Structure formats: C-alpha cells, structure tokens
Tab-separated table of C-alpha atoms in Angstrom:
chain	number	residue	atom	x	y	z
A	1	UNK	CA	125.692	83.719	82.768
A	2	UNK	CA	122.807	85.164	80.844
A	3	UNK	CA	120.082	87.312	82.556
A	4	UNK	CA	117.159	89.382	81.246
A	5	UNK	CA	118.508	92.519	82.952
A	6	UNK	CA	121.754	93.620	84.483
A	7	UNK	CA	121.886	96.628	86.780
A	8	UNK	CA	125.259	98.170	87.504
A	9	UNK	CA	125.191	99.929	90.871
A	10	UNK	CA	122.761	99.903	93.849
A	11	UNK	CA	121.857	103.621	94.161
A	12	UNK	CA	118.426	105.065	94.548
A	13	UNK	CA	117.511	104.203	90.906
A	14	UNK	CA	119.383	100.756	90.600
A	15	UNK	CA	117.821	99.042	93.608
A	16	UNK	CA	114.048	99.749	92.962
A	17	UNK	CA	114.579	98.892	89.330
A	18	UNK	CA	116.279	95.662	90.016
A	19	UNK	CA	113.729	94.667	92.664
A	20	UNK	CA	110.693	95.601	90.700
A	21	UNK	CA	111.860	94.017	87.467
A	22	UNK	CA	112.623	90.823	89.179
A	23	UNK	CA	109.191	90.843	90.914
A	24	UNK	CA	107.720	91.299	87.368
A	25	UNK	CA	109.262	87.999	86.249
A	26	UNK	CA	112.604	89.101	84.867
A	27	UNK	CA	115.887	87.269	85.759
A	28	UNK	CA	117.973	90.200	87.159
A	29	UNK	CA	121.629	90.719	88.220
A	30	UNK	CA	122.601	93.686	90.338
A	31	UNK	CA	126.260	94.519	90.764
A	32	UNK	CA	127.666	96.679	93.530
A	33	UNK	CA	131.500	97.417	94.023
A	34	UNK	CA	130.879	99.077	97.286
A	35	UNK	CA	128.318	99.295	100.111
A	36	UNK	CA	124.688	98.837	99.122
A	37	UNK	CA	122.693	101.997	98.829
A	38	UNK	CA	124.971	104.107	96.670
A	39	UNK	CA	125.814	107.730	97.356
A	40	UNK	CA	122.652	108.784	99.239
A	41	UNK	CA	122.799	106.106	101.901
A	42	UNK	CA	126.644	105.960	102.445
A	43	UNK	CA	128.121	109.351	101.813
A	44	UNK	CA	125.338	111.644	100.734
A	45	UNK	CA	121.785	112.467	102.127
A	46	UNK	CA	121.533	109.976	104.980
A	47	UNK	CA	124.863	110.805	106.769
A	48	UNK	CA	125.025	114.419	105.970
A	49	UNK	CA	121.500	115.289	107.118
A	50	UNK	CA	122.051	113.175	110.303
A	51	UNK	CA	125.015	115.464	111.046
A	52	UNK	CA	123.149	118.651	110.051
A	53	UNK	CA	120.513	117.651	112.592
A	54	UNK	CA	123.264	117.500	115.283
A	55	UNK	CA	124.739	120.774	114.215
A	56	UNK	CA	121.277	122.428	114.576
A	57	UNK	CA	120.763	120.909	117.919
A	58	UNK	CA	123.939	122.675	119.135
A	59	UNK	CA	122.880	125.916	117.521
A	60	UNK	CA	119.426	125.858	119.002
A	61	UNK	CA	120.772	125.066	122.395
A	62	UNK	CA	123.201	128.035	122.287
A	63	UNK	CA	120.438	130.417	121.430
A	64	UNK	CA	117.766	128.948	123.767
A	65	UNK	CA	118.151	132.008	125.994
A	66	UNK	CA	116.259	134.071	123.436
A	67	UNK	CA	113.220	131.979	124.128
A	68	UNK	CA	113.625	132.203	127.930
A	69	UNK	CA	115.351	128.820	128.400
A	70	UNK	CA	118.621	128.692	130.172
A	71	UNK	CA	121.051	125.930	128.946
A	72	UNK	CA	124.320	125.193	130.718
A	73	UNK	CA	127.468	125.068	128.511
A	74	UNK	CA	126.939	123.356	125.080
A	75	UNK	CA	129.561	120.613	124.408
A	76	UNK	CA	129.840	119.030	120.998
A	77	UNK	CA	131.118	115.474	120.954
A	78	UNK	CA	131.817	114.930	117.291
A	79	UNK	CA	132.849	111.313	117.900
A	80	UNK	CA	129.363	110.583	119.368
A	81	UNK	CA	127.785	112.390	116.320
A	82	UNK	CA	129.801	110.336	113.964
A	83	UNK	CA	128.831	107.151	115.665
A	84	UNK	CA	125.238	108.070	115.517
A	85	UNK	CA	125.678	108.932	111.830
A	86	UNK	CA	127.372	105.512	111.204
A	87	UNK	CA	124.572	103.698	112.949
A	88	UNK	CA	121.755	105.308	110.809
A	89	UNK	CA	123.759	104.584	107.629
A	90	UNK	CA	124.038	101.045	108.651
A	91	UNK	CA	120.289	100.868	109.273
A	92	UNK	CA	119.679	102.034	105.777
A	93	UNK	CA	122.197	99.755	104.225
A	94	UNK	CA	120.483	96.808	106.013
A	95	UNK	CA	117.200	98.095	104.564
A	96	UNK	CA	118.464	98.095	101.052
A	97	UNK	CA	119.745	94.592	101.453
A	98	UNK	CA	116.311	93.347	102.735
A	99	UNK	CA	114.637	95.138	99.829
A	100	UNK	CA	116.703	93.042	97.374
A	101	UNK	CA	116.014	89.817	99.417
A	102	UNK	CA	112.329	90.595	99.210
A	103	UNK	CA	112.467	90.531	95.361
A	104	UNK	CA	112.979	86.782	95.324
A	105	UNK	CA	115.067	84.292	93.704
A	106	UNK	CA	115.017	85.909	90.281
A	107	UNK	CA	117.372	88.599	91.574
A	108	UNK	CA	121.026	87.976	92.189
A	109	UNK	CA	123.368	90.383	93.947
A	110	UNK	CA	127.013	90.274	92.858
A	111	UNK	CA	129.598	92.157	94.884
A	112	UNK	CA	132.453	93.422	92.854
A	113	UNK	CA	133.370	95.948	90.240
A	114	UNK	CA	131.754	95.574	86.753
A	115	UNK	CA	133.343	96.501	83.527
A	116	UNK	CA	131.908	96.194	80.112
A	117	UNK	CA	133.550	93.447	78.100
A	118	UNK	CA	131.344	93.692	75.070
A	119	UNK	CA	127.844	94.830	73.922
A	120	UNK	CA	125.463	94.184	76.833
A	121	UNK	CA	128.042	92.004	78.471
A	122	UNK	CA	130.039	92.801	81.679
A	123	UNK	CA	132.823	91.136	83.593
A	124	UNK	CA	132.753	90.901	87.399
A	125	UNK	CA	135.339	89.002	89.513
A	126	UNK	CA	136.696	87.322	86.441
A	127	UNK	CA	133.236	86.059	85.251
A	128	UNK	CA	131.195	87.339	82.311
A	129	UNK	CA	127.509	88.085	82.414
A	130	UNK	CA	125.389	89.154	79.626
A	131	UNK	CA	121.667	90.378	79.333
A	132	UNK	CA	119.203	91.793	76.773
A	133	UNK	CA	119.027	95.023	78.892
A	134	UNK	CA	121.799	96.743	80.888
A	135	UNK	CA	121.097	99.665	83.218
A	136	UNK	CA	124.091	101.819	84.377
A	137	UNK	CA	123.667	103.435	87.642
A	138	UNK	CA	127.256	103.993	88.823
A	139	UNK	CA	126.804	107.427	90.400
A	140	UNK	CA	129.400	110.058	90.939
A	141	UNK	CA	132.144	111.081	93.368
A	142	UNK	CA	133.839	114.340	94.558
A	143	UNK	CA	135.816	116.179	91.829
A	144	UNK	CA	139.576	116.646	92.645
A	145	UNK	CA	140.792	119.747	90.822
A	146	UNK	CA	144.046	120.060	89.222
A	147	UNK	CA	145.626	122.413	91.699
A	148	UNK	CA	149.281	123.184	92.520
A	149	UNK	CA	150.188	121.665	95.938
A	150	UNK	CA	146.935	119.723	96.434
A	151	UNK	CA	148.765	116.391	96.303
A	152	UNK	CA	151.082	117.437	99.105
A	153	UNK	CA	148.520	117.789	101.588
A	154	UNK	CA	145.541	115.736	102.778
A	155	UNK	CA	142.451	117.587	101.616
A	156	UNK	CA	139.020	116.522	102.869
A	157	UNK	CA	136.205	115.847	100.620
A	158	UNK	CA	132.335	115.462	101.330
A	159	UNK	CA	132.972	111.865	102.337
A	160	UNK	CA	136.145	112.062	104.424
A	161	UNK	CA	135.143	115.115	106.371
A	162	UNK	CA	132.219	113.107	107.946
A	163	UNK	CA	134.700	110.715	109.620
A	164	UNK	CA	136.509	113.471	111.592
A	165	UNK	CA	136.172	112.888	115.306
A	166	UNK	CA	137.461	116.280	116.363
A	167	UNK	CA	136.260	119.550	114.865
A	168	UNK	CA	138.945	121.292	112.797
A	169	UNK	CA	140.459	124.362	114.468
A	170	UNK	CA	139.980	126.342	111.358
A	171	UNK	CA	138.188	124.824	108.311
A	172	UNK	CA	138.846	126.459	104.954
A	173	UNK	CA	136.171	125.455	102.427
A	174	UNK	CA	136.907	125.642	98.665
A	175	UNK	CA	133.639	126.110	96.880
A	176	UNK	CA	130.293	127.847	97.187
A	177	UNK	CA	127.656	125.318	96.279
A	178	UNK	CA	125.407	122.952	98.110
A	179	UNK	CA	128.119	120.887	99.725
A	180	UNK	CA	130.388	123.754	100.691
A	181	UNK	CA	127.444	125.701	102.309
A	182	UNK	CA	126.105	122.686	104.120
A	183	UNK	CA	129.427	121.642	105.575
A	184	UNK	CA	130.668	125.137	106.275
A	185	UNK	CA	127.750	125.911	108.424
A	186	UNK	CA	127.807	122.450	110.009
A	187	UNK	CA	131.298	122.707	111.214
A	188	UNK	CA	130.915	126.245	112.370
A	189	UNK	CA	128.165	125.063	114.671
A	190	UNK	CA	130.449	122.180	115.775
A	191	UNK	CA	132.856	124.756	116.951
A	192	UNK	CA	135.417	125.376	114.012
A	193	UNK	CA	136.307	128.711	112.685
A	194	UNK	CA	135.139	128.443	109.006
A	195	UNK	CA	136.219	130.462	105.824
A	196	UNK	CA	134.467	129.796	102.531
A	197	UNK	CA	136.494	130.631	99.435
A	198	UNK	CA	134.019	130.963	96.677
A	199	UNK	CA	135.295	131.476	93.007
A	200	UNK	CA	131.922	133.155	91.867
A	201	UNK	CA	130.915	136.557	93.136
A	202	UNK	CA	128.396	134.997	95.604
A	203	UNK	CA	127.388	131.727	97.238
A	204	UNK	CA	124.855	129.485	95.315
A	205	UNK	CA	125.487	131.404	92.187
A	206	UNK	CA	122.719	129.577	90.267
A	207	UNK	CA	120.212	131.262	92.511
A	208	UNK	CA	118.874	134.879	92.203
A	209	UNK	CA	120.895	137.439	94.066
A	210	UNK	CA	118.384	137.854	96.869
A	211	UNK	CA	118.576	134.272	97.571
A	212	UNK	CA	122.366	134.242	97.854
A	213	UNK	CA	122.246	137.478	99.906
A	214	UNK	CA	119.867	135.970	102.444
A	215	UNK	CA	122.034	132.800	103.170
A	216	UNK	CA	125.206	134.773	103.144
A	217	UNK	CA	123.581	137.132	105.808
A	218	UNK	CA	122.947	134.141	107.957
A	219	UNK	CA	126.471	132.896	107.470
A	220	UNK	CA	127.833	136.246	108.484
A	221	UNK	CA	125.684	136.329	111.621
A	222	UNK	CA	127.045	133.019	112.710
A	223	UNK	CA	130.697	134.060	112.317
A	224	UNK	CA	131.400	132.400	109.022
A	225	UNK	CA	133.870	134.236	106.807
A	226	UNK	CA	132.740	134.260	103.154
A	227	UNK	CA	135.328	135.381	100.568
A	228	UNK	CA	133.970	135.726	97.041
A	229	UNK	CA	135.623	136.164	93.746
A	230	UNK	CA	138.347	133.862	95.099
A	231	UNK	CA	139.696	131.378	92.656
A	232	UNK	CA	142.087	129.137	94.412
A	233	UNK	CA	145.351	128.657	92.438
A	234	UNK	CA	147.715	127.116	94.990
A	235	UNK	CA	147.702	125.282	98.396
A	236	UNK	CA	150.597	124.421	100.610
A	237	UNK	CA	151.232	123.146	104.140
A	238	UNK	CA	151.201	120.124	106.343
A	239	UNK	CA	150.446	119.047	109.833
A	240	UNK	CA	147.433	121.036	110.550
A	241	UNK	CA	148.680	124.129	108.668
A	242	UNK	CA	147.210	124.748	105.376
A	243	UNK	CA	147.683	127.861	103.296
A	244	UNK	CA	145.244	128.641	100.416
A	245	UNK	CA	146.288	131.246	97.722
A	246	UNK	CA	143.855	132.807	95.342
A	247	UNK	CA	144.575	134.374	91.862
A	248	UNK	CA	143.026	137.708	93.047
A	249	UNK	CA	145.376	137.969	95.853
A	250	UNK	CA	143.133	136.679	98.604
A	251	UNK	CA	144.549	134.070	100.844
A	252	UNK	CA	143.536	132.073	103.958
A	253	UNK	CA	145.117	129.849	106.434
A	254	UNK	CA	143.582	126.959	108.416
A	255	UNK	CA	144.025	123.665	109.952
A	256	UNK	CA	142.032	121.751	107.341
A	257	UNK	CA	140.887	122.227	103.718
A	258	UNK	CA	137.605	120.853	102.315
A	259	UNK	CA	137.421	120.758	98.621
A	260	UNK	CA	133.839	121.084	97.449
A	261	UNK	CA	133.876	121.866	93.758
A	262	UNK	CA	131.474	119.525	92.195
A	263	UNK	CA	131.336	115.768	91.328
A	264	UNK	CA	132.451	113.646	88.480
A	265	UNK	CA	130.735	110.431	87.153
A	266	UNK	CA	132.187	106.965	87.977
A	267	UNK	CA	132.574	106.054	84.253
A	268	UNK	CA	136.277	106.118	83.639
A	269	UNK	CA	136.885	102.554	84.191
A	270	UNK	CA	133.614	101.149	83.075
A	271	UNK	CA	134.677	100.124	79.748
A	272	UNK	CA	132.090	102.284	77.968
A	273	UNK	CA	134.184	102.376	74.798
A	274	UNK	CA	134.048	98.694	74.585
A	275	UNK	CA	130.259	98.642	74.914
A	276	UNK	CA	130.013	101.588	72.369
A	277	UNK	CA	128.326	103.837	75.056
A	278	UNK	CA	129.084	107.515	74.199
A	279	UNK	CA	130.067	109.952	76.989
A	280	UNK	CA	130.003	113.742	76.960
A	281	UNK	CA	133.113	115.922	77.703
A	282	UNK	CA	132.589	115.465	81.386
A	283	UNK	CA	132.451	111.824	81.325
A	284	UNK	CA	128.706	111.532	81.820
A	285	UNK	CA	126.682	108.953	79.853
A	286	UNK	CA	124.714	110.632	77.035
A	287	UNK	CA	121.060	109.466	77.149
A	288	UNK	CA	117.823	110.557	75.211
A	289	UNK	CA	114.512	111.198	76.707
A	290	UNK	CA	113.949	107.541	77.368
A	291	UNK	CA	117.385	107.009	79.194
A	292	UNK	CA	118.677	105.046	76.101
A	293	UNK	CA	122.437	105.347	75.466
A	294	UNK	CA	124.067	105.119	72.207
A	295	UNK	CA	124.447	101.330	72.638
A	296	UNK	CA	121.275	99.310	71.923
A	297	UNK	CA	119.722	97.831	74.993
A	298	UNK	CA	121.821	99.958	77.481
A	299	UNK	CA	120.274	102.659	79.565
A	300	UNK	CA	121.739	105.157	82.201
A	301	UNK	CA	120.076	106.521	85.240
A	302	UNK	CA	121.051	108.626	88.315
A	303	UNK	CA	123.912	110.950	88.785
A	304	UNK	CA	126.098	109.337	85.769
A	305	UNK	CA	123.727	110.544	83.070
A	306	UNK	CA	124.458	114.252	83.360
A	307	UNK	CA	121.018	115.251	84.970
A	308	UNK	CA	120.596	117.091	88.210
A	309	UNK	CA	122.532	115.039	90.857
A	310	UNK	CA	119.629	114.671	93.336
A	311	UNK	CA	118.582	111.577	95.047
A	312	UNK	CA	114.943	112.437	94.303
A	313	UNK	CA	115.880	112.715	90.587
A	314	UNK	CA	117.463	109.307	90.535
A	315	UNK	CA	114.408	107.737	92.345
A	316	UNK	CA	112.229	109.309	89.618
A	317	UNK	CA	114.439	108.052	86.870
A	318	UNK	CA	113.731	104.479	88.161
A	319	UNK	CA	109.992	105.225	88.192
A	320	UNK	CA	110.023	106.438	84.465
A	321	UNK	CA	112.421	103.864	83.169
A	322	UNK	CA	110.506	100.995	84.886
A	323	UNK	CA	107.345	101.991	82.914
A	324	UNK	CA	109.477	102.397	79.680
A	325	UNK	CA	110.832	98.907	80.053
A	326	UNK	CA	107.332	97.472	80.771
A	327	UNK	CA	105.953	99.043	77.686
A	328	UNK	CA	103.731	101.503	79.518
A	329	UNK	CA	105.267	104.687	78.135
A	330	UNK	CA	107.928	106.191	75.941
A	331	UNK	CA	110.032	109.072	77.227
A	332	UNK	CA	109.535	111.287	80.106
A	333	UNK	CA	112.977	112.135	81.363
A	334	UNK	CA	113.174	115.670	79.886
A	335	UNK	CA	110.791	118.363	81.031
A	336	UNK	CA	110.257	117.253	84.455
A	337	UNK	CA	109.716	119.817	87.160
A	338	UNK	CA	112.602	119.141	89.685
A	339	UNK	CA	112.584	120.808	93.044
A	340	UNK	CA	115.873	121.252	95.000
A	341	UNK	CA	116.797	122.122	98.516
A	342	UNK	CA	120.183	123.056	100.246
A	343	UNK	CA	119.978	121.774	103.711
A	344	UNK	CA	121.486	124.714	105.358
A	345	UNK	CA	119.647	126.419	108.257
A	346	UNK	CA	117.580	128.116	107.157
A	347	UNK	CA	117.108	125.918	104.125
A	348	UNK	CA	117.315	127.196	100.528
A	349	UNK	CA	114.690	125.628	98.202
A	350	UNK	CA	113.584	126.327	94.621
A	351	UNK	CA	111.315	125.009	91.986
A	352	UNK	CA	110.853	125.924	88.512
A	353	UNK	CA	112.431	129.158	86.969
A	354	UNK	CA	114.458	131.698	88.930
A	355	UNK	CA	113.935	135.274	88.048
A	356	UNK	CA	117.292	135.346	86.324
A	357	UNK	CA	116.451	132.400	84.174
A	358	UNK	CA	113.014	133.843	83.269
A	359	UNK	CA	114.736	136.977	82.001
A	360	UNK	CA	117.336	135.089	80.125
A	361	UNK	CA	114.648	133.017	78.316
A	362	UNK	CA	112.480	136.001	77.572
A	363	UNK	CA	109.730	134.638	79.628
A	364	UNK	CA	106.939	137.094	80.647
A	365	UNK	CA	106.295	136.925	84.320
A	366	UNK	CA	105.048	138.816	87.407
A	367	UNK	CA	106.922	138.526	90.807
A	368	UNK	CA	106.026	138.871	94.319
A	369	UNK	CA	108.387	138.743	97.281
A	370	UNK	CA	108.283	138.810	100.999
A	371	UNK	CA	110.816	138.442	103.974
A	372	UNK	CA	110.304	135.014	105.754
A	373	UNK	CA	110.141	137.070	108.915
A	374	UNK	CA	106.708	138.411	107.880
A	375	UNK	CA	105.207	135.022	108.635
A	376	UNK	CA	103.562	134.954	112.210
A	377	UNK	CA	104.650	131.322	112.779
A	378	UNK	CA	108.314	132.188	111.888
A	379	UNK	CA	108.309	134.999	114.422
A	380	UNK	CA	106.837	132.690	117.096
A	381	UNK	CA	109.508	129.968	116.360
A	382	UNK	CA	112.201	132.518	116.427
A	383	UNK	CA	112.914	131.419	112.865
A	384	UNK	CA	112.603	134.741	110.971
A	385	UNK	CA	115.620	134.545	108.907
A	386	UNK	CA	114.998	134.284	105.098
A	387	UNK	CA	113.432	135.487	101.997
A	388	UNK	CA	110.561	134.149	99.603
A	389	UNK	CA	109.683	134.908	95.944
A	390	UNK	CA	107.201	133.445	93.439
A	391	UNK	CA	106.915	134.089	89.786
A	392	UNK	CA	103.659	133.555	87.904
A	393	UNK	CA	102.547	133.755	84.237
A	394	UNK	CA	100.480	136.978	83.765
A	395	UNK	CA	98.161	135.296	81.261
A	396	UNK	CA	97.537	131.889	82.812
A	397	UNK	CA	98.260	132.799	86.347
A	398	UNK	CA	100.306	129.511	86.535
A	399	UNK	CA	103.281	129.384	88.799
A	400	UNK	CA	106.489	129.622	86.745
A	401	UNK	CA	108.954	129.231	89.778
A	402	UNK	CA	109.407	129.915	93.448
A	403	UNK	CA	112.354	130.273	95.799
A	404	UNK	CA	112.265	130.115	99.607
A	405	UNK	CA	115.141	130.680	101.981
A	406	UNK	CA	113.551	129.860	105.487
A	407	UNK	CA	112.823	127.360	108.179
A	408	UNK	CA	111.728	124.078	106.475
A	409	UNK	CA	111.815	125.630	103.099
A	410	UNK	CA	112.394	122.251	101.695
A	411	UNK	CA	108.948	121.243	102.956
A	412	UNK	CA	107.270	124.421	101.920
A	413	UNK	CA	108.458	124.429	98.335
A	414	UNK	CA	106.226	121.453	97.655
A	415	UNK	CA	103.078	123.666	97.902
A	416	UNK	CA	104.378	125.453	94.591
A	417	UNK	CA	105.441	122.101	93.160
A	418	UNK	CA	102.025	120.668	93.443
A	419	UNK	CA	100.354	123.702	91.842
A	420	UNK	CA	102.757	123.453	88.951
A	421	UNK	CA	102.241	119.624	88.531
A	422	UNK	CA	98.425	120.098	88.615
A	423	UNK	CA	98.691	123.073	86.243
A	424	UNK	CA	96.498	125.095	88.788
A	425	UNK	CA	96.541	128.856	88.887
A	426	UNK	CA	98.032	130.928	91.757
A	427	UNK	CA	94.426	131.677	92.580
A	428	UNK	CA	94.084	128.254	94.129
A	429	UNK	CA	96.462	129.245	96.836
A	430	UNK	CA	94.610	132.525	97.327
A	431	UNK	CA	91.318	130.574	97.763
A	432	UNK	CA	92.712	127.887	100.083
A	433	UNK	CA	92.040	128.175	103.731
A	434	UNK	CA	95.358	127.897	105.418
A	435	UNK	CA	95.820	126.772	109.037
A	436	UNK	CA	96.673	129.576	111.425
A	437	UNK	CA	99.384	129.818	112.712
A	438	UNK	CA	101.336	127.734	110.141
A	439	UNK	CA	104.331	128.633	107.961
A	440	UNK	CA	102.404	127.792	104.812
A	441	UNK	CA	100.025	130.759	105.609
A	442	UNK	CA	102.933	133.028	104.525
A	443	UNK	CA	102.938	131.515	101.095
A	444	UNK	CA	99.434	132.600	100.585
A	445	UNK	CA	100.287	136.146	101.950
A	446	UNK	CA	103.052	136.399	99.400
A	447	UNK	CA	100.901	135.170	96.495
A	448	UNK	CA	98.182	137.748	97.297
A	449	UNK	CA	100.726	140.428	96.850
A	450	UNK	CA	100.538	139.694	93.128
A	451	UNK	CA	97.299	141.742	93.118
A	452	UNK	CA	94.294	139.703	94.263
A	453	UNK	CA	91.959	141.923	92.261
A	454	UNK	CA	93.625	140.626	89.037
A	455	UNK	CA	93.418	136.932	90.241
A	456	UNK	CA	89.902	135.987	89.311
C-alpha cells in the first residue's frame, strides 16, 4: 500500500502528527506495536504521576498532626493504587484512540511491529507499505546494564515496579536520576525501606550541588538511605533476598532491586541499516535541526532521536515538524528552551543554564538564591523544604537559567520560562504585582536580591 506519510509509533509526537497531517489532506498510516499512547501514557508520565499522588496522600496524612489534624492509622493499599493507575491509563489510551478516529478516513491505524524493508518502505504483519515521508517515533525503554548476576534474579524496572501489589520489604534502587528518585521516595511513602545506590557523588548529578543537597536532605528526613559513589558491580540472590555489591566496597541487601540507569532507543530491530538511516553510538537516530535523518524523506521525533527524553519535548517535536512538512518553516529543533521537572516531593525543576554550566561555558552571570522556606505561602502550607536560584545576564538583565526545589516547583518554573521566551528582563518580575500570599511571590523576592537598584 502506498501512502503520503507513514508514522511509526503512537507516542506524544506520532499521534498528533498523524492526525493533523491526515486532517490536512494527506493519506497517513500510523503503526503501533503495543498500546496506543507510547511511553508517556502507558509506562511513563500518566501511571507514575498517578502513583506519586497516592504516595503524597499517604505522606500528608501521616504528617497531618503538624497542622492540628488528627488522622487514625494510615494504611496503604498498593493493589487499589495500582487499580486506580490502570484505570487512568486506560482512559488516556481510549482518548488517544478517539483522537485518531476523529482524524477521519485518511488515517489508517495498523497494529503490529514495523521494520524497514527498503527506502521509505516498511513491512508490518507480512505486508509492505511505502510513503513519500516516513516519521520514526519508536521511543525508548529502560536500559539493562551488563552486570554480573543480574540475569539470575528478577530485577524491577520503571515499568514492572508499577505492577507490584504489595510494597517491597526493602527496595534497593540502582541509579540516582529522575526515575530512581521518584520511585525511591514513592515506595518509601508506601511503607518500604529504601536504599538508593548512586554511582555519582550525589543524586541528580546534572544539577548544581545545592539542588542535589536540597533533595537529598528531604530524602534523609524521610528515612531513605542514600549511598553515593556506589558503582554496582555484582548482584546475587533470589526469593526476596537480593545482595548488591559495589566496587568501592559498599554493599546493600534488600528484598527487591530496581534498576534505573537510563533508557535506550527502540531502534535495534527497526531495520535502519536497510533504510540507510544512520544511528549514533547509543542507537539513537541522528537528525538535523529539521528532524531529517540521513535517509531522504525520513524524519525522527521523540525519545529515539537523542534529544532530552521528556514528553513535552516530544510533543514540541510534533509541532515543529508539522510546520516543516507543511512548508511553514525550516528548522527549529536546536536552541529550544526546554524546562524539566523531577516529580519528587518537593519537586525539582530547572530551565536554562545551571550555575555549573554557566561557569563551564564561560558565561558571565549574576546569581541570587533563597531558601524555599522564606516564602510566606510555603510556611503557611507547611511546605518549607527546598531551595531556589536564578541566574541573569548582567548586561541585558535577561534570565539565563533558574532552578527550584520546592512545592509545585514544576509549575513555578514556567514564570522564568516565559521571561526567557519573551526575551524580557528580570525587571519584569520585579515590577509585576504578585498576589499575596502566593508561592510565585517568592520568585519576585529572590529576583530582587540581585540588587533592585541596578535593575532599571
């Protein structure tokens, strides 16, 4: 069958691209090997944040006495939490299916695994399909490290851990990034003992030291053991008894092991060699500023193209590529301002440069910082944990970057994102009349530490 466009994968870039291109008059085929919705809907954002909400509810209930509210014994029913998670995931999957249906007859969904059989040609379920344009949106999956003994146990990953119906007695987490931190805190709040074994010298090593220290302090206060400088070299055990040995001599023992050491692209069986699509050393599809691969007429979007593996980045990929394919623009992938949030509690959010990156790049900057607990609203909410900092260009007064560890930091970071997108100076936040008492008021207070007499 010949179409105008083939989209491989129904993730956060693939679905809106397929639907919008079909609605614009193109004949489109979208192929999905698993459930509709990709990583975000099925094993990423939707299920994890649903379970994070349950973990936070348990935590708030346990600490309610601080606010003068007495709560009887807090019980966690992980089976009920998983059932709620599955129900919400199903709602989103259904919604994705309806979006494809609304696109009309020009869009055909094929369920099956696609593999390139030639230039701009794929094979699915024994049938071949070709198109003038092919868009690869195959996503990524948890990385399984080459580790002695790992194949003798049943390690958990970020997908399988969400199907447990009883909390582990003692969860050992291998890793110290987004996934390790979110699940480590989640299961501690579900009642598990938790040990995080981090190879680097701190959690979230891409962030500035103060940011890592802030979230580590929260983890310690909740009884999470954090072991840094711990490179796991061997694991052993079975039947609820797992031993983890590190090269530096550290060791830990638990009932379950969660491996959270990054993700790899789903490109190894895609037939990229047949289609003359070049991959990098990690298996990610190489693309240019317009998402073009080395193969004419083939584009790659989402987690498989080596960019930041965020759902919002994949969705933005769709927005830019759609305009490119419609002839409205050329390029736009590179140079975007991409915010991020780790959905721990408190959240860890950043946009733009960290102070460490600014120093490494030789960027001139001024910095202001403030404890999150200096915000009146944070004190009133009993959510004082955290830390904030902002970097500005001393010449233009533009925001170079900001980091927030605090309650709803993922929402607050957008204030700095909007200033950066608009090219507005920090003075704009100083002059704004903030609602009192609101958390955003604290951002203004921090910015004013930069010396309001210089901001003119």
